[in-house]
XYZ file of C-alpha atoms in Angstrom:
443
model
C -44.163 15.496 -5.596
C -47.568 16.638 -3.707
C -49.032 19.454 -3.512
C -48.446 20.022 0.160
C -44.409 19.411 -0.654
C -44.306 22.075 -3.237
C -46.233 24.402 -1.197
C -43.822 24.027 1.835
C -40.665 24.486 -0.792
C -42.118 27.626 -2.430
C -42.573 29.157 1.074
C -39.148 28.434 2.273
C -37.851 30.158 -1.459
C -38.431 33.322 -0.836
C -40.730 36.246 0.738
C -42.744 36.707 -3.035
C -43.584 32.862 -3.103
C -45.120 33.003 0.236
C -47.152 35.901 -0.753
C -47.977 34.036 -4.156
C -49.706 31.004 -2.295
C -51.150 33.188 0.032
C -53.204 34.409 -2.421
C -53.578 31.239 -4.170
C -54.800 29.855 -1.155
C -57.363 32.959 -1.139
C -58.246 32.908 -4.392
C -59.429 29.183 -3.553
C -61.567 29.789 -0.796
C -63.254 32.954 -2.430
C -64.450 30.587 -5.386
C -65.622 27.859 -3.164
C -67.413 30.653 -0.632
C -68.735 32.020 -3.938
C -70.112 28.709 -5.262
C -71.558 27.852 -2.323
C -73.114 31.458 -2.023
C -74.757 30.394 -5.468
C -75.801 27.412 -4.161
C -77.650 28.842 -1.496
C -78.497 32.163 -2.974
C -79.749 30.402 -6.433
C -83.163 32.242 -6.695
C -81.229 35.613 -5.624
C -78.966 35.119 -7.929
C -81.158 34.142 -10.817
C -84.078 36.834 -9.897
C -84.918 39.867 -12.374
C -87.356 42.502 -12.303
C -90.193 40.333 -13.207
C -89.309 37.526 -10.798
C -88.481 35.540 -13.581
C -85.530 33.201 -13.309
C -82.662 33.857 -15.547
C -79.837 31.315 -16.503
C -77.666 34.398 -18.340
C -78.315 36.187 -15.486
C -76.690 33.377 -13.029
C -74.054 32.750 -15.126
C -73.517 36.461 -15.826
C -73.118 37.165 -11.705
C -71.306 33.944 -11.636
C -68.696 34.825 -13.832
C -68.299 38.389 -12.255
C -66.766 36.485 -9.508
C -64.731 34.431 -11.219
C -63.300 37.321 -13.535
C -62.879 39.414 -10.391
C -60.653 36.907 -8.858
C -59.003 36.499 -11.812
C -57.938 39.850 -12.147
C -57.070 40.135 -9.066
C -54.645 37.181 -9.688
C -53.321 38.590 -12.431
C -52.622 41.902 -10.626
C -50.909 40.112 -8.345
C -48.910 38.244 -10.661
C -47.764 41.444 -12.549
C -46.442 42.926 -9.120
C -44.207 39.617 -8.515
C -43.074 40.061 -11.885
C -42.159 43.767 -11.274
C -40.645 43.341 -7.617
C -38.206 40.090 -9.290
C -37.726 42.677 -11.719
C -36.530 45.439 -9.382
C -34.486 43.038 -7.604
C -32.821 41.915 -10.388
C -31.931 45.458 -10.899
C -31.069 46.092 -7.338
C -28.408 43.030 -7.432
C -26.726 44.212 -10.727
C -26.431 47.943 -9.343
C -24.529 46.311 -6.188
C -22.985 43.950 -8.513
C -21.543 46.988 -10.146
C -20.960 48.778 -7.005
C -18.794 46.278 -5.555
C -16.670 45.803 -9.201
C -16.170 49.630 -8.717
C -15.007 49.286 -5.100
C -12.463 46.709 -6.255
C -11.109 48.407 -8.514
C -10.876 51.282 -6.310
C -8.850 49.207 -3.759
C -6.702 47.318 -6.654
C -5.651 50.916 -8.224
C -4.660 52.597 -4.881
C -2.982 49.376 -3.781
C -0.957 49.367 -7.187
C -0.140 53.116 -6.710
C 1.597 52.154 -3.321
C 4.510 50.514 -5.856
C 4.629 53.670 -7.563
C 8.443 55.256 -8.045
C 6.796 58.563 -7.560
C 5.937 60.050 -4.062
C 2.834 61.966 -5.041
C 1.366 59.027 -6.803
C 2.108 56.830 -3.574
C 0.395 59.453 -1.339
C -2.498 59.050 -3.388
C -2.782 55.768 -3.260
C -2.484 56.192 0.871
C -5.102 58.563 0.722
C -7.356 56.958 -1.920
C -7.082 53.844 0.198
C -7.804 55.166 3.649
C -10.732 56.956 2.800
C -12.465 53.573 1.249
C -11.670 51.922 4.358
C -13.380 54.893 6.313
C -16.715 54.536 3.924
C -16.759 50.936 3.861
C -14.895 49.515 6.822
C -16.835 46.120 7.003
C -15.277 45.247 3.756
C -12.212 47.018 3.661
C -11.130 48.045 6.775
C -9.077 44.946 7.926
C -7.679 44.329 4.723
C -6.212 48.239 3.827
C -4.379 47.670 7.829
C -3.292 44.577 6.663
C -1.402 46.465 3.233
C -0.281 49.653 5.215
C 1.316 47.596 7.639
C 2.816 45.395 5.084
C 3.894 48.959 3.530
C 5.771 50.220 7.343
C 7.476 47.267 7.942
C 10.929 46.990 6.244
C 11.883 43.630 5.621
C 15.572 44.109 5.311
C 17.382 43.265 8.616
C 18.645 45.693 11.318
C 22.472 45.356 9.900
C 21.650 45.720 6.301
C 21.044 49.504 6.415
C 21.948 52.216 8.788
C 18.333 52.681 9.734
C 18.973 54.880 13.294
C 20.423 57.476 10.586
C 17.274 57.610 8.363
C 14.218 60.111 8.859
C 11.027 58.631 7.972
C 9.983 59.096 4.720
C 6.729 61.305 3.778
C 4.802 57.946 2.020
C 5.537 55.915 5.682
C 4.565 58.725 7.800
C 1.356 59.174 5.885
C 0.604 55.664 6.491
C 0.810 55.916 10.081
C -0.957 58.718 10.243
C -3.708 56.488 8.566
C -3.061 53.820 10.730
C -3.283 55.889 13.986
C -6.399 57.795 12.822
C -8.732 55.095 11.860
C -12.360 54.974 12.517
C -13.961 53.891 15.533
C -15.975 51.442 13.404
C -12.780 50.297 11.870
C -11.281 49.828 15.913
C -14.670 47.810 16.961
C -14.143 45.597 13.932
C -10.493 44.636 15.399
C -11.819 44.116 18.807
C -14.240 41.519 17.329
C -12.080 40.104 15.075
C -9.230 40.418 17.656
C -6.914 41.676 14.675
C -3.644 43.244 15.628
C -1.768 45.729 14.266
C 1.540 44.161 12.497
C 4.805 46.657 13.594
C 7.414 44.615 14.219
C 10.902 45.910 13.359
C 9.647 49.080 11.818
C 12.037 51.828 11.617
C 10.392 55.405 12.664
C 13.034 57.387 14.046
C 11.583 61.088 15.118
C 8.257 59.974 13.587
C 5.187 62.243 13.849
C 2.765 60.013 16.067
C 0.991 62.796 18.516
C -2.170 61.470 19.660
C -2.626 58.699 17.415
C -3.895 55.126 18.773
C -2.451 52.007 18.340
C -4.328 50.018 21.261
C -3.151 46.345 21.274
C -0.622 46.651 18.403
C 2.451 44.503 18.090
C 5.652 46.907 18.225
C 8.337 44.564 19.539
C 11.835 45.514 18.264
C 10.511 48.522 16.695
C 12.760 51.676 16.311
C 11.282 54.680 17.901
C 14.071 56.557 19.255
C 13.382 60.501 18.710
C 9.823 60.166 17.982
C 7.000 62.269 18.741
C 4.339 60.370 20.846
C 2.732 63.001 22.846
C -0.578 61.411 24.149
C -0.355 58.314 22.292
C -2.571 55.673 22.715
C -0.569 52.123 23.503
C -2.889 50.192 26.123
C -2.472 46.590 25.883
C 0.415 47.084 23.256
C 3.493 44.742 22.578
C 6.307 46.692 23.011
C 9.099 43.889 23.380
C 13.018 45.374 23.095
C 11.468 48.398 21.654
C 13.658 51.554 21.114
C 11.940 54.535 22.811
C 14.805 56.194 23.481
C 14.834 59.977 23.695
C 11.171 59.998 22.571
C 8.512 62.419 23.609
C 5.827 60.309 25.664
C 4.227 63.208 27.147
C 0.863 61.906 28.739
C 1.135 58.273 26.610
C -0.973 55.745 27.981
C 0.909 52.471 28.124
C -1.639 50.569 30.694
C -1.500 46.784 30.433
C 0.945 46.825 28.016
C 3.778 44.971 27.630
C 7.165 46.749 27.666
C 9.672 43.773 28.751
C 13.473 44.949 28.052
C 12.334 48.467 26.194
C 14.548 51.023 25.942
C 13.093 54.501 27.417
C 16.289 55.887 27.958
C 16.451 59.667 28.631
C 12.498 59.981 27.102
C 10.535 62.399 28.613
C 7.509 60.297 30.086
C 5.989 63.322 32.093
C 2.150 62.224 32.883
C 2.753 58.884 31.236
C 0.516 56.205 32.195
C 2.031 52.668 32.995
C -0.518 51.112 35.111
C -0.540 47.156 35.070
C 2.291 47.469 32.570
C 5.425 45.106 32.543
C 8.328 46.567 32.264
C 10.775 43.635 33.730
C 14.127 44.920 32.701
C 13.300 47.907 30.875
C 15.677 50.627 30.799
C 14.433 54.193 32.158
C 17.704 55.800 32.982
C 17.715 59.419 32.688
C 14.022 59.606 31.832
C 12.209 62.310 32.696
C 9.037 60.741 34.787
C 7.440 63.147 36.957
C 4.160 62.297 38.091
C 3.908 59.138 36.108
C 1.953 56.426 36.777
C 3.194 53.001 37.465
C 0.561 51.895 39.886
C 0.556 48.320 40.010
C 3.424 47.978 37.258
C 5.960 45.172 37.309
C 9.451 46.823 37.436
C 11.317 43.846 37.889
C 15.095 44.618 37.867
C 14.171 47.582 35.520
C 16.627 50.537 35.540
C 15.690 53.844 36.457
C 19.049 55.166 37.614
C 19.016 58.945 37.590
C 15.758 59.531 36.443
C 13.690 62.770 37.582
C 10.664 60.952 38.701
C 9.363 63.589 40.553
C 5.433 62.859 42.349
C 5.551 59.768 40.088
C 3.285 57.196 41.654
C 4.891 53.767 42.348
C 1.554 52.379 44.571
C 2.143 48.893 44.488
C 4.558 48.537 42.257
C 6.518 45.433 42.018
C 10.417 46.708 42.062
C 12.038 43.875 42.473
C 15.968 44.523 42.241
C 15.076 47.935 40.239
C 17.924 50.043 39.644
C 16.737 53.406 41.376
C 20.108 54.613 41.924
C 20.426 58.463 41.858
C 17.179 58.886 41.005
C 15.006 61.972 41.864
C 11.905 60.142 43.319
C 10.843 63.063 45.974
C 6.915 63.492 46.470
C 6.997 59.684 44.974
C 3.992 57.553 45.821
C 5.705 53.899 47.053
C 3.328 53.139 48.864
C 2.512 49.107 49.234
C 5.114 48.941 46.508
C 7.661 45.828 46.647
C 10.932 47.147 46.869
C 12.710 43.876 47.476
C 16.730 44.091 46.864
C 16.231 47.547 45.330
C 18.712 50.028 44.555
C 17.967 53.147 46.021
C 21.310 54.632 47.410
C 21.945 57.870 46.709
C 18.340 58.648 45.923
C 16.135 61.836 46.862
C 12.804 60.178 48.564
C 11.890 63.526 50.092
C 8.734 63.467 51.005
C 8.078 60.498 49.212
C 5.234 57.955 50.672
C 6.644 55.225 51.573
C 3.685 53.952 53.952
C 3.393 49.935 53.911
C 6.426 49.331 51.146
C 8.629 46.028 51.750
C 12.043 47.434 51.886
C 13.453 43.898 52.089
C 17.188 44.018 51.337
C 16.672 47.244 49.637
C 19.490 49.602 49.494
C 19.399 52.820 51.079
C 22.696 53.980 52.005
C 22.663 57.845 51.160
C 19.484 57.917 50.448
C 17.421 61.259 51.227
C 13.973 60.806 53.185
C 13.465 64.097 54.387
C 9.948 64.756 55.369
C 9.159 61.001 53.730
C 6.218 58.447 55.228
C 8.139 55.704 56.395
C 5.569 53.352 57.992
C 5.248 49.622 59.039
C 1.906 49.555 58.420
C 0.209 46.384 57.106
C -0.070 45.538 53.576
C -2.501 44.939 50.856
C -3.302 41.220 50.351
C -3.628 41.485 46.546
C -1.184 39.641 44.510
C 1.393 41.190 42.203
C 2.330 39.011 39.130
C 6.089 39.560 37.587
C 7.216 39.380 34.454
C 8.494 35.698 35.051
C 5.078 35.081 35.826
C 5.231 34.396 39.519
C 2.718 35.618 41.810
C 3.775 37.600 44.639
C 1.843 38.418 47.763
C 3.132 40.884 50.230
C 4.038 40.501 53.937
C 2.051 41.214 56.316
C 4.613 44.123 57.522
C 6.723 46.608 55.398
C 10.239 45.343 55.882
C 12.547 48.154 56.671
C 15.068 47.559 59.150
C 16.729 49.996 61.686
C 19.950 49.309 59.807
C 18.462 50.752 56.501
C 17.204 53.820 58.486
C 20.328 54.682 59.972
C 22.186 54.560 56.352
C 19.608 57.071 55.039
C 19.562 61.060 55.489
C 17.229 63.893 55.999
C 17.070 67.474 57.078
C 17.211 67.506 60.971
C 14.606 69.709 60.902
C 12.223 67.741 58.967
C 13.351 64.121 59.612
C 11.162 61.241 58.069
C 7.917 60.147 59.626
C 7.822 57.157 61.443
C 4.455 56.256 62.643
C 3.317 54.578 65.864
C 3.494 50.611 65.357
C 6.692 50.503 62.863
C 9.390 47.815 63.874
C 12.390 46.738 63.168
C 11.652 43.269 61.341
C 14.818 41.636 62.581
C 14.947 42.600 65.939
C 11.209 43.669 66.632
C 12.158 47.181 68.049
C 10.267 50.074 66.821
C 11.933 51.984 64.201
C 13.042 55.272 65.332
C 15.326 58.067 63.668
C 18.655 58.669 64.908
C 19.468 61.194 62.887
C 20.756 58.911 59.780
C 24.101 58.489 57.887
C 25.175 61.958 58.846
C 24.813 61.261 62.664
C 26.451 57.612 61.872
C 29.131 59.424 60.163
C 29.680 62.160 62.962
C 29.697 59.340 65.834
C 31.943 57.449 64.387
C 34.497 60.444 63.745
């Protein structure tokens, strides 16, 4: 191995080697420069008070130069030795600390299997602190362990889980997951980690203001749970049971809720924007001021709901059951209501401008003060639960026959702007008294 190769390898090895090489090269330069100076200034180096040359003085001066270089080299070497010792000590400290952290994790995990509730709770809190203090090392590891702890491996028919309340240790774990640190959630986002909470049994659990963004809660049982202001944006809740749950101001934006059960749930001001609710059951739910903007409600059941002032703008409510629902003051502008069942629904003061009501059943619907318009719809496509992309037609589809089957206060009939036409006959839409007037004419 040549000198050049040795220097290159040492240079790549570590920063301290780089400094040593620099010093050696500097020392060589100083020695050469010193020798050259001796050669040029030979007479000066040999000078003495009487002007006589002295070989001893010359050697002494040269020795001073060499000794200085050697002393500097020795000092630098001692500094490097001290640095290496410090690095070794630091490495030993880090190893010892990691061993302690691993021991904390193992001890906490072991405590989860204890038959004593207080011991299990202690293990949960210990693991929660560990994940918060060292998220880069332990967050995902602890979350996986917590999710496993909450999931019940038994099948739904093995025990009457619908009669069970959430145990204290399971409640503690759910709270720890829902309150995980922002640093931990950032790690989840970067690693595309998903909280696996499939089939968990959390009847009447307290999950207020907890965060489960993107969590997998398919087939979970959350009936009667307190989910006020819960964060479930982007979550997977296929066939999840949320019946009679309290979901005031819950966030389900972009969530997948196909066939989820929200029957008789309290969903006041809940956010379902861009959510997929195909075949979901929301019958009897309280949906006052809930936001279903651009949601997919294909074949969903909202019969008997109280959806006062709810926002259904640009939603896809194809074959949706809204029979007997209180939809007064609701915004259905631009919504697709193909073949929807709105019979006996209360649409008083609702905004139906631009809504496509092709083949919708409006028999007995109350349109008192409602805005009914044949205005041009938006052209942005809407994707249904089956993946089909639906593009709204040019004109709202509300026929004169459908309009005649509705009811309204004679003093406050529906508002039909100019330019609204029957799509079948091409005649302008007019309010003729609705169903009450037709019945009186027949009698």
